Every structure is written in C-alpha cells, then in structure tokens.
Amino acid sequence: MKSRTRRAHLVAAACLLVLAVYPVINPWQPYPQAVLLLGFLLAVQATSWNIISGYAGYVSLGHSMFLGLGSYTVGILAARWGVNPLWVAPLGGVTATVIAVLIGAVVLRTRGHAFVIITIAMLLAAQIIAVNARDLTRGSDGITLELPFWHRDFQNIPFYYAFLALLVLTVLFSAWIRRTKLGTGLIAIREDEGKAATIGVDTTRFKIVAYAASAFFIGVAGGVYAYYLTFINPVGSFAILGSVTIVLAALTGGRGTLYGPVVGAFLVNLVSEAATVYAGGVQSRVLLFGGALVLVVLFLPKGILPTVEAWWRRRRPAEVAYIEPLAVRERVPQPPEPGDVLLSLRGVSRRFGGLTAVDDVSLDVRQGTITALIGPNGSGKTTLFNLVTGGLPADSGEIWFDGRRVDGLRPWRRCHLGLGRTYQVTRLFKEMTVRENVVAPLADARWRTMVSDAVRGHEAERAGELLDLVGLGRFADQRAGALSYGQQKLVELAQVLMLEPRLILLDEPAGGVNPSLLGRLTDVIRELNARGVTFLVVEHNIPLVLDLCDPVAVLAGGRLIAEGPPGQVREDPAVLEAYLGDDRLPAVR
Amino acid sequence: MAHFVQAIALGLLIGGVYALMASGLTLIFGVMRIINVAQGAFLVLVAMVTWWLWNRTGIDPIVASVVTTPMMFGFGWLSYRLLIARIRGSSPSMSVLLTFGFALVIEGVLNLTAGNKFKSAAPSYFEESFRVGAISLPKAQVFGFAAAAGVLAVLYYVLHRTWTGRAIRAATQNPSGAALVGVSAAGTGALAFAIGSATAGVGGSILSVLYPFFPASHYEWISRLLGIVVLGGLGSLPGAVTGAAILGLAETLTATYGSLGWSTLVFYLVIMAVLLVRPQGLFGARLREDAA
C-alpha cells in the first residue's frame, strides 16, 4: 500500500523531469510544445475540478467558467493598470475563488442536486454578463491583450514553463488537501453526507472551501491563458465544451485519485488534437467528446488508474495475519457514581405526517451512567437518537446537553460539544480504509484542525491506539467495506471515540455481533465508562441490557412508559404489557 | 398600464410553455432521481424534426406534435433501456454525466446532419395576433400555450387517475415498497422516462415556432428548464408550473422594462435569490433522510 503510493510519486517525478527538459532538448518544435502546453492547462483544470467533484463528489459541469473569469480579470486589469498580464494572473485566481465562495454559499448549504444544475446555469450566466456588460468587457468584440514581451526566438517556451509550474503547484495542492482532515472530511461527504455531519464535519463549510479551492488555480491559469491567446471573447472564454473536456479528463483518468485527472488530461488532449487534425475541427469534437463521455460512464466508470490498481490488487492481495481475538478480561471495572444530568430531553415530540414517532418524551441521562433505552420495534428509539444528534429537527420540546440548549444546533456543532453516536446499520465510509475512517471525525470547528494532517502524526497514532482498543489494529489498511458486520460496528465505535465524546449514543451495538466480539464490546464500554464516558444505549438484547445498564428507560408507541433500575423495570406491568400483550391486537381464539 | 398588462399576459403564456417543457424533467427526476440533462437536446431534436416536416410537407408545426410525441415516447423508452438502465444503482452524479454526454451526442449528430445555422418554423399565422382590448396576443404564443396546457392536463390525469400513473407515483415515493406490491422499478422507470421524453415532443414543436434554434441551443434550454425545476423544487409538478410562471414573468418584464440582453440573466438571479431563502425550492419536500 505504502510502497505503491511511493512508486506512483516516483513515476510522476520522472515524468516531470522529462517534461521539464523537453523544450531544452527539442527547442525548435513549436507544435508538440503547444500540444503539451494545452495538456498542462487541461491537467490544471481537471486536477482542480477533482477537489470538489472527485473528493467531495459534487459534480460541476460549469468549471470552465473559472478559466474565463481568470482570463477576463487579467484582460481587464492589465489594460487598466498598464501592467504585464503575468503580474496580475494571481488576481484571476482571486476572482475565481471569490465567485466560487459566493455561489457555493448559496447552493452548497443543502445536499443534493441543485449544485450541478447551478454550475451549468452560472457558466451561461457568466457568458451573458460578458456579452452585455460592454463597459467592462467590450461585449462580443472581446479584449485584445499585449503581445508577449520576450523575443520571438523563445516562442512559447516561457508559457510552457508557466503552465508546467502551475500544474506542479496544483497537484501539490491537491495532494496536500487529500492528506489533511479537510480531505478525509470531503471523502466522508462523498460517501455519506449525513453521517459526516454527525462526526463533526461541518459539511457546508467543507463543501464551500472545496469549491473555492477547486477554482483558484484555474483562475490563475485563465489569466496566463489569456496572455497566451492575446485575445479573449465571451464565447471562447465561457465555452461549455471546455467544461466537457475537464469532466472527461478527470473521469477517464480516475475521479477522486491524485494523478488520474492528469493522466486523463493528457489523453483527452491528444485525442482532441487528433480529432482536429484528422476529423475536421469543432463540429466533430462535440460528437466525439459526447460519445466518449457516454462510453466512459458506461464502461469505465471508475477511470483508468483505479481500474488498473484494482486489477493489481486482485493479482497481489495484501495478506492480513489471523490473530486469535483477545480474551475477555477478568476484572470488571467499577462503574462511577452517577453525577449531574448531562443530557436532558424536555417534552420532545416529532411527527411524520399523521404518525407521532416521538410523543412528548422527557428523559434525563446522568453523567457517568450507562443508560438503556429499550422498547418494541417502531417505538421511536432511533428517531429519538436522530433528534438528539440533529439528524432530524424536533417539532416541539427542548434538548439540553451539558447545560446548553442544543436542539437548534447543526449536527456537527452538537458533535463538537461532545455528543457522539453509532448507527443501527453501520454507516462507515466503505471506500476508505479503516484507519481513514477513524481519523475522519473532527472534534472541533477550528480551521487549524481542518488543515491538520490526518493520515500521519498525532491523529494517526491515536487512531491506531483506538483500533487496538477495539482489537482491530491489524485491519487498519483494509477497506472498511471489506470487514464483517460485527467488526464494522467496532470500527464505528473507535471512530466515535476519536472525538473524545462525553456522551455516546449506541444504536443496537450488539445487533449482528457474534458472542466473542460482543464480550469485547461490553468490555470496551465498561472500560470507557470507568474513564468517565456516559452512554445511552438502544438495545434489543435484554439480558445484555439488564447486565450492563442502569437505569433503563422504556419507550412504547413514542411515549416514555417506564424508567428506573433494571430490576424494577423488568417487573413493571406497563413494560410487560408493551412487550408481550397489546389489547389492540385481535384476541387469539 | 396596457404595456404592463401586455407583459404580464405574455409572461404567463411563455410560462405555460416553459411549464410543459420542464414537466418531463421533473417527472423523470421524481421517479428515478435522475436529472436528464439531455432533455434540452430532446427539445432541439424535436424542433429540428418539426422544422423539417414543416419545410417538406407544410404541416403545421404544432399539429406535427401528433407525429413527434409518439416518436419521442419510443426514443425515450429506447434511451432508457439502452443507456440509463445500465447505470441504475451507481451514484447519481453518473447519470448526470451520462445524460450530459448523450446531449452532446445529439448536438453533434444534429450539427453534422442539419447544419449549424439558426432555424425557425414560421407558419402563416406566425405574424398575426389576437386583440383583446388594448393588448395583443401573438397567435403563435396563444396556440403554444393552449397545446402546453392541454398536454399538462393529460399528464396530470394520467398520473393521478390511471393505474399506470399510480404505479409511477408509488415508485417515486418508495421504490422498494412499490416493487414489493408488484410495481417493477425498471418497467416504471422506462415508462416514466418515455413519458418525460414524450412531453418534449409537444414542447419541441412549440419551440420551433416560438424561438429560433440551432443544435447548440440545447445548453440554453436545459439551463432554463433546470432553473425552473430547482426553483419549483425538484420532482414536484406543481412546483415546475409555478416556477415556470414566475420565470416567464420575470423574463418578459425585464425584456419590456429593461433590455432583452439582460432578461436571461434575471432568470438566473431569481433562482439564486429563491435558493438563498429556501434551499429546497418552492415546493421541494424535505424527505425523511435519517433511515438508519
């Protein structure tokens, strides 16, 4: 695994070296240089696009807008200020970033499909503005820039190096993002956005940052490109076909990988050149790119690099040594004395249409307890969890956590206050490795945390410790989706522990877990509880509940019908009624 | 004042046509959670066929939808079976990319066969108007609106009064539940996609009369239609109708009191403004997404 990434970096460095010396070895060949140069430009765009659409999974179909924005910023400012376009090219990046933040702040607040739609619309809107804001852009006539200041003998070689440098910077930037908690957070959003929010990922901010990050280098490149062309106009600068090539390049090479978009960009660029030479220009290019996009989506959806990697992995699978599961420990730690109220629900209700799933529930969870929440299926337990963690808003009532009212807060804010949860059906990020899953959570909202290293250093060490705690350290580099269900439950617990939460909500921790793993699980829960973590547990395994938890609360039909020590609840007639008999059912004859 | 009433009337007439064009998009999204980016290309394709029929035989372009509607029904059904059905179950973004690629293929084919020039079908009544008091309503717009309203009414009837429609709506709300009671997801998907494409049969014929078009026009149309459904709330038919009316009005009012060049931009500004206040769109339902 490690060596494979290192090998990829080596190959990339070798390619870079060849490209860097190419104009020196072969200086009098303008045509291949121009082809390579356009390849660099497309690679910059595809690599940038990959940050929002590959890592975070939000596809943009209007990304060439940022190239146009960069071009126009530079074209306008260079003429106004009378400076060389290259000096103001970074400002092209600034414009692109600012516009991305503005658009993102409107459409990225929700999940789902609005984003892709708005990206197409904004590309066309930018074209309309460029045509109509004649005072600024000279409309359809376009803007002519000054000619390059260097001697003609140098041809386009300075542009060649400028774009190559931009490409290197973009790839380094993308690699850096992927390594930080920002990067793991983005992948988490792609895999399961709702879950990402409950492990402390401020999904709105992450998406906006990713969109802005995906715009900057394209904007700078747009500025340089305008100087290279020495002429810009609305139709050329905001061309939808540009967006198509970006998408096609990233998709062909491998969406979500570091080098895939670069590889794809060179391929697409070559095919595009071949089409211009042999198949006669723009007319056929629309058909060619469209057809290629359809074929890639249908037959190579993962892209070249991931497909090759999967093939390689199948040929040489990494062995994981089998180790006997650790024996259950003898010593049972003493539970701490119950303290103050940590979580308090006051008259909380939630309706789905005519169904009241949670009906006026008031419940206190005291510090240091392992409180159980039991009840028949459909009694509202999971809905109650969702109300507490913020997956769903409550219709009425108040939720207080650690002396703060939290029912109006977004899920990640509640998480940062110390609320963690696991799910009834595990929701790990299946495409990530086990270790990446455990480092994905964010314990606070600071920007420093967001850009801190995720896969190395302190965080990775802690992830290793937590995986050892649940006994799964040797699976750290496996894909989470490859683990058994019970193991996934334990990984999800380790993931929550990464947050150092004060209260953990466990949704059926024992469901589908085999007895030996179950022993491990109760062990871990007791151990953590002894260290001061409070638990609220939903569970159907009643012997486990009676053994582990105190007090026990019982929900039936959305209402809280009993609460108290396990022994007392077990004898409660209302509880027996709820579980064993129901007078609404027809009598058995 | 007459000026204003005129603009409102025109805006509503245009809104009706937009509503029809957007209805197919919202229907397909509702059932399959697929954004058919090729819907704009479908419209332009039909407009091209209509223009060709009108040019060759002189058949009225709006009447020609009798031919183009079944044609698009079959075309949609085939597209679903050959393309869309292959990626069922993969991430939603793949369907966007697939239909986007499909749109480009249609554009490319039209480029090569029909040429890259603006076309417009102009039947004899094209220049005439109905006069109601001080305002005049162009006949082409009125006929277009009437056809659109008729098709929307039929669509509403099919969705709410027939077994097929109930199956489609059931599959919209709960695909696995619908499958359990005997509604095949693949079958309903193909049907919904075919019906959604068939609406482009009438929509494209109207387009050919009201607007000049060429192969690359589909970008402009798809972003307009997508804007309408985002505004109304993805998957909602009443939302699409409302969104279409609002945007039709916004466009004509800007064209009347501002300039024609900016009217399209106002369209996008309205969408952004609405999303700022109501991210899920006007009629967008917040679905229960907590299932865990």
mmCIF file of C-alpha atoms in Angstrom, chain A residues 49 57 59 61 102-103 105-107 109-111 113-114 116-118 120-122 124-126 128-129 132-134 240-241 243-244 247 251 255 282-284 286-287 289-302 352 355 357 382-383 386 391-393 421 423-425 427 507, chain B residues 29 33-35 37 82-84 86-87 91-98 100-109 111-112 115-116 218-224 226-227 229-230 234 259-262 264-265 268-269 271-280 286-292:
data_model
loop_
_atom_site.group_PDB
_atom_site.id
_atom_site.type_symbol
_atom_site.label_atom_id
_atom_site.label_comp_id
_atom_site.label_asym_id
_atom_site.label_seq_id
_atom_site.Cartn_x
_atom_site.Cartn_y
_atom_site.Cartn_z
ATOM 1 C CA TRP A 49 -12.143 20.012 -10.581
ATOM 2 C CA GLY A 57 -18.439 14.051 -5.091
ATOM 3 C CA VAL A 59 -20.053 17.242 -9.882
ATOM 4 C CA LEU A 61 -20.462 20.890 -15.207
ATOM 5 C CA LEU A 102 -20.446 33.361 -3.347
ATOM 6 C CA ILE A 103 -22.071 30.667 -5.487
ATOM 7 C CA ALA A 105 -22.612 29.861 -0.088
ATOM 8 C CA VAL A 106 -25.985 29.848 -1.854
ATOM 9 C CA VAL A 107 -26.214 26.364 -3.357
ATOM 10 C CA ARG A 109 -25.976 24.675 2.012
ATOM 11 C CA THR A 110 -28.182 21.752 1.095
ATOM 12 C CA ARG A 111 -27.426 18.275 -0.061
ATOM 13 C CA HIS A 113 -28.726 18.086 -6.993
ATOM 14 C CA ALA A 114 -29.077 21.862 -7.024
ATOM 15 C CA VAL A 116 -24.730 20.569 -10.610
ATOM 16 C CA ILE A 117 -27.658 22.451 -12.113
ATOM 17 C CA ILE A 118 -26.474 25.826 -10.880
ATOM 18 C CA ILE A 120 -24.246 24.921 -15.772
ATOM 19 C CA ALA A 121 -26.513 27.914 -15.297
ATOM 20 C CA MET A 122 -23.702 30.062 -13.868
ATOM 21 C CA LEU A 124 -24.073 30.538 -19.196
ATOM 22 C CA ALA A 125 -24.845 33.494 -16.916
ATOM 23 C CA ALA A 126 -21.150 34.466 -16.974
ATOM 24 C CA ILE A 128 -24.343 36.626 -20.776
ATOM 25 C CA ILE A 129 -22.646 39.107 -18.444
ATOM 26 C CA ASN A 132 -23.789 42.562 -22.066
ATOM 27 C CA ALA A 133 -21.506 44.411 -19.637
ATOM 28 C CA ARG A 134 -19.915 46.216 -22.551
ATOM 29 C CA ILE A 240 -19.242 24.683 -22.333
ATOM 30 C CA LEU A 241 -17.022 22.395 -24.401
ATOM 31 C CA SER A 243 -16.155 22.069 -19.155
ATOM 32 C CA VAL A 244 -16.807 18.882 -21.054
ATOM 33 C CA VAL A 247 -15.029 16.385 -16.807
ATOM 34 C CA LEU A 251 -13.348 10.858 -15.286
ATOM 35 C CA ARG A 255 -12.100 10.649 -10.345
ATOM 36 C CA VAL A 282 -15.061 21.632 -33.738
ATOM 37 C CA GLN A 283 -18.141 20.120 -35.381
ATOM 38 C CA SER A 284 -16.990 16.572 -34.887
ATOM 39 C CA VAL A 286 -18.840 17.773 -29.833
ATOM 40 C CA LEU A 287 -19.871 14.356 -31.083
ATOM 41 C CA PHE A 289 -16.457 14.167 -26.589
ATOM 42 C CA GLY A 290 -20.116 13.395 -26.025
ATOM 43 C CA GLY A 291 -19.686 9.850 -27.257
ATOM 44 C CA ALA A 292 -16.513 9.418 -25.196
ATOM 45 C CA LEU A 293 -18.309 10.656 -22.075
ATOM 46 C CA VAL A 294 -21.147 8.181 -22.602
ATOM 47 C CA LEU A 295 -18.718 5.316 -23.177
ATOM 48 C CA VAL A 296 -16.559 6.154 -20.158
ATOM 49 C CA VAL A 297 -19.597 6.390 -17.855
ATOM 50 C CA LEU A 298 -20.950 3.075 -19.128
ATOM 51 C CA PHE A 299 -17.776 1.015 -19.411
ATOM 52 C CA LEU A 300 -15.024 2.686 -17.390
ATOM 53 C CA PRO A 301 -16.906 4.485 -14.607
ATOM 54 C CA LYS A 302 -14.033 4.333 -12.146
ATOM 55 C CA PHE A 352 -44.057 12.162 10.380
ATOM 56 C CA LEU A 355 -47.604 9.348 12.823
ATOM 57 C CA ALA A 357 -42.913 8.821 16.297
ATOM 58 C CA THR A 382 -33.873 5.635 16.601
ATOM 59 C CA THR A 383 -35.950 8.729 15.873
ATOM 60 C CA ASN A 386 -31.810 11.429 15.480
ATOM 61 C CA GLY A 391 -30.206 14.352 12.029
ATOM 62 C CA LEU A 392 -33.828 15.449 12.353
ATOM 63 C CA PRO A 393 -35.306 18.612 13.861
ATOM 64 C CA ARG A 421 -23.313 8.238 18.098
ATOM 65 C CA TYR A 423 -25.789 3.553 13.929
ATOM 66 C CA GLN A 424 -28.093 0.571 13.988
ATOM 67 C CA VAL A 425 -26.939 -0.372 10.491
ATOM 68 C CA ARG A 427 -22.530 3.696 8.314
ATOM 69 C CA ASP A 507 -27.861 2.234 18.463
ATOM 70 C CA PHE B 29 -36.334 13.206 -11.598
ATOM 71 C CA ARG B 33 -33.733 10.678 -9.082
ATOM 72 C CA ILE B 34 -32.067 11.238 -12.430
ATOM 73 C CA ILE B 35 -31.524 14.697 -13.828
ATOM 74 C CA VAL B 37 -29.527 16.842 -18.840
ATOM 75 C CA LEU B 82 -30.011 1.139 -23.791
ATOM 76 C CA LEU B 83 -28.317 3.781 -21.634
ATOM 77 C CA ILE B 84 -29.947 4.812 -18.363
ATOM 78 C CA ARG B 86 -27.225 0.287 -17.392
ATOM 79 C CA ILE B 87 -26.151 2.611 -14.604
ATOM 80 C CA SER B 91 -24.062 7.228 -7.846
ATOM 81 C CA PRO B 92 -26.485 9.927 -9.033
ATOM 82 C CA SER B 93 -23.672 12.019 -10.479
ATOM 83 C CA MET B 94 -23.007 9.288 -13.048
ATOM 84 C CA SER B 95 -26.488 9.733 -14.503
ATOM 85 C CA VAL B 96 -25.872 13.469 -14.839
ATOM 86 C CA LEU B 97 -22.650 12.776 -16.715
ATOM 87 C CA LEU B 98 -24.281 10.110 -18.873
ATOM 88 C CA PHE B 100 -24.851 15.202 -20.456
ATOM 89 C CA GLY B 101 -22.771 13.060 -22.803
ATOM 90 C CA PHE B 102 -25.958 11.952 -24.530
ATOM 91 C CA ALA B 103 -26.951 15.600 -25.046
ATOM 92 C CA LEU B 104 -23.601 16.285 -26.686
ATOM 93 C CA VAL B 105 -24.011 13.279 -28.964
ATOM 94 C CA ILE B 106 -27.422 14.558 -30.090
ATOM 95 C CA GLU B 107 -25.957 18.020 -30.631
ATOM 96 C CA GLY B 108 -23.062 16.549 -32.612
ATOM 97 C CA VAL B 109 -25.352 14.454 -34.807
ATOM 98 C CA ASN B 111 -24.573 19.522 -36.306
ATOM 99 C CA LEU B 112 -23.489 17.012 -38.918
ATOM 100 C CA GLY B 115 -26.025 22.086 -40.135
ATOM 101 C CA ASN B 116 -25.031 24.777 -37.742
ATOM 102 C CA HIS B 218 -29.895 22.951 -26.033
ATOM 103 C CA TYR B 219 -27.470 24.384 -23.428
ATOM 104 C CA GLU B 220 -29.570 27.481 -23.086
ATOM 105 C CA TRP B 221 -32.764 25.453 -22.877
ATOM 106 C CA ILE B 222 -31.555 22.898 -20.399
ATOM 107 C CA SER B 223 -30.215 25.515 -18.014
ATOM 108 C CA ARG B 224 -33.508 27.383 -18.268
ATOM 109 C CA LEU B 226 -33.226 23.089 -14.785
ATOM 110 C CA GLY B 227 -33.567 26.551 -13.278
ATOM 111 C CA VAL B 229 -37.305 22.792 -11.564
ATOM 112 C CA VAL B 230 -34.762 23.919 -8.981
ATOM 113 C CA LEU B 234 -37.035 19.033 -7.837
ATOM 114 C CA SER B 259 -33.162 45.150 -22.058
ATOM 115 C CA LEU B 260 -33.510 41.912 -23.930
ATOM 116 C CA GLY B 261 -29.864 41.002 -23.366
ATOM 117 C CA TRP B 262 -30.199 41.013 -19.582
ATOM 118 C CA THR B 264 -31.910 35.742 -19.360
ATOM 119 C CA LEU B 265 -29.631 36.835 -16.549
ATOM 120 C CA TYR B 268 -30.698 33.106 -13.017
ATOM 121 C CA LEU B 269 -30.722 35.864 -10.418
ATOM 122 C CA ILE B 271 -33.210 31.338 -8.973
ATOM 123 C CA MET B 272 -30.263 32.274 -6.776
ATOM 124 C CA ALA B 273 -32.441 34.607 -4.718
ATOM 125 C CA VAL B 274 -35.011 31.870 -4.099
ATOM 126 C CA LEU B 275 -32.344 29.306 -3.204
ATOM 127 C CA LEU B 276 -30.907 31.800 -0.721
ATOM 128 C CA VAL B 277 -34.198 31.867 1.176
ATOM 129 C CA ARG B 278 -35.483 28.363 0.506
ATOM 130 C CA PRO B 279 -32.670 25.963 -0.377
ATOM 131 C CA GLN B 280 -35.053 23.100 -1.216
ATOM 132 C CA ARG B 286 -37.839 17.657 2.830
ATOM 133 C CA LEU B 287 -37.618 13.909 2.674
ATOM 134 C CA ARG B 288 -37.013 11.642 5.609
ATOM 135 C CA GLU B 289 -33.317 11.019 5.126
ATOM 136 C CA ASP B 290 -32.499 9.622 8.531
ATOM 137 C CA ALA B 291 -33.178 5.975 7.771
ATOM 138 C CA ALA B 292 -30.505 4.098 9.653
#
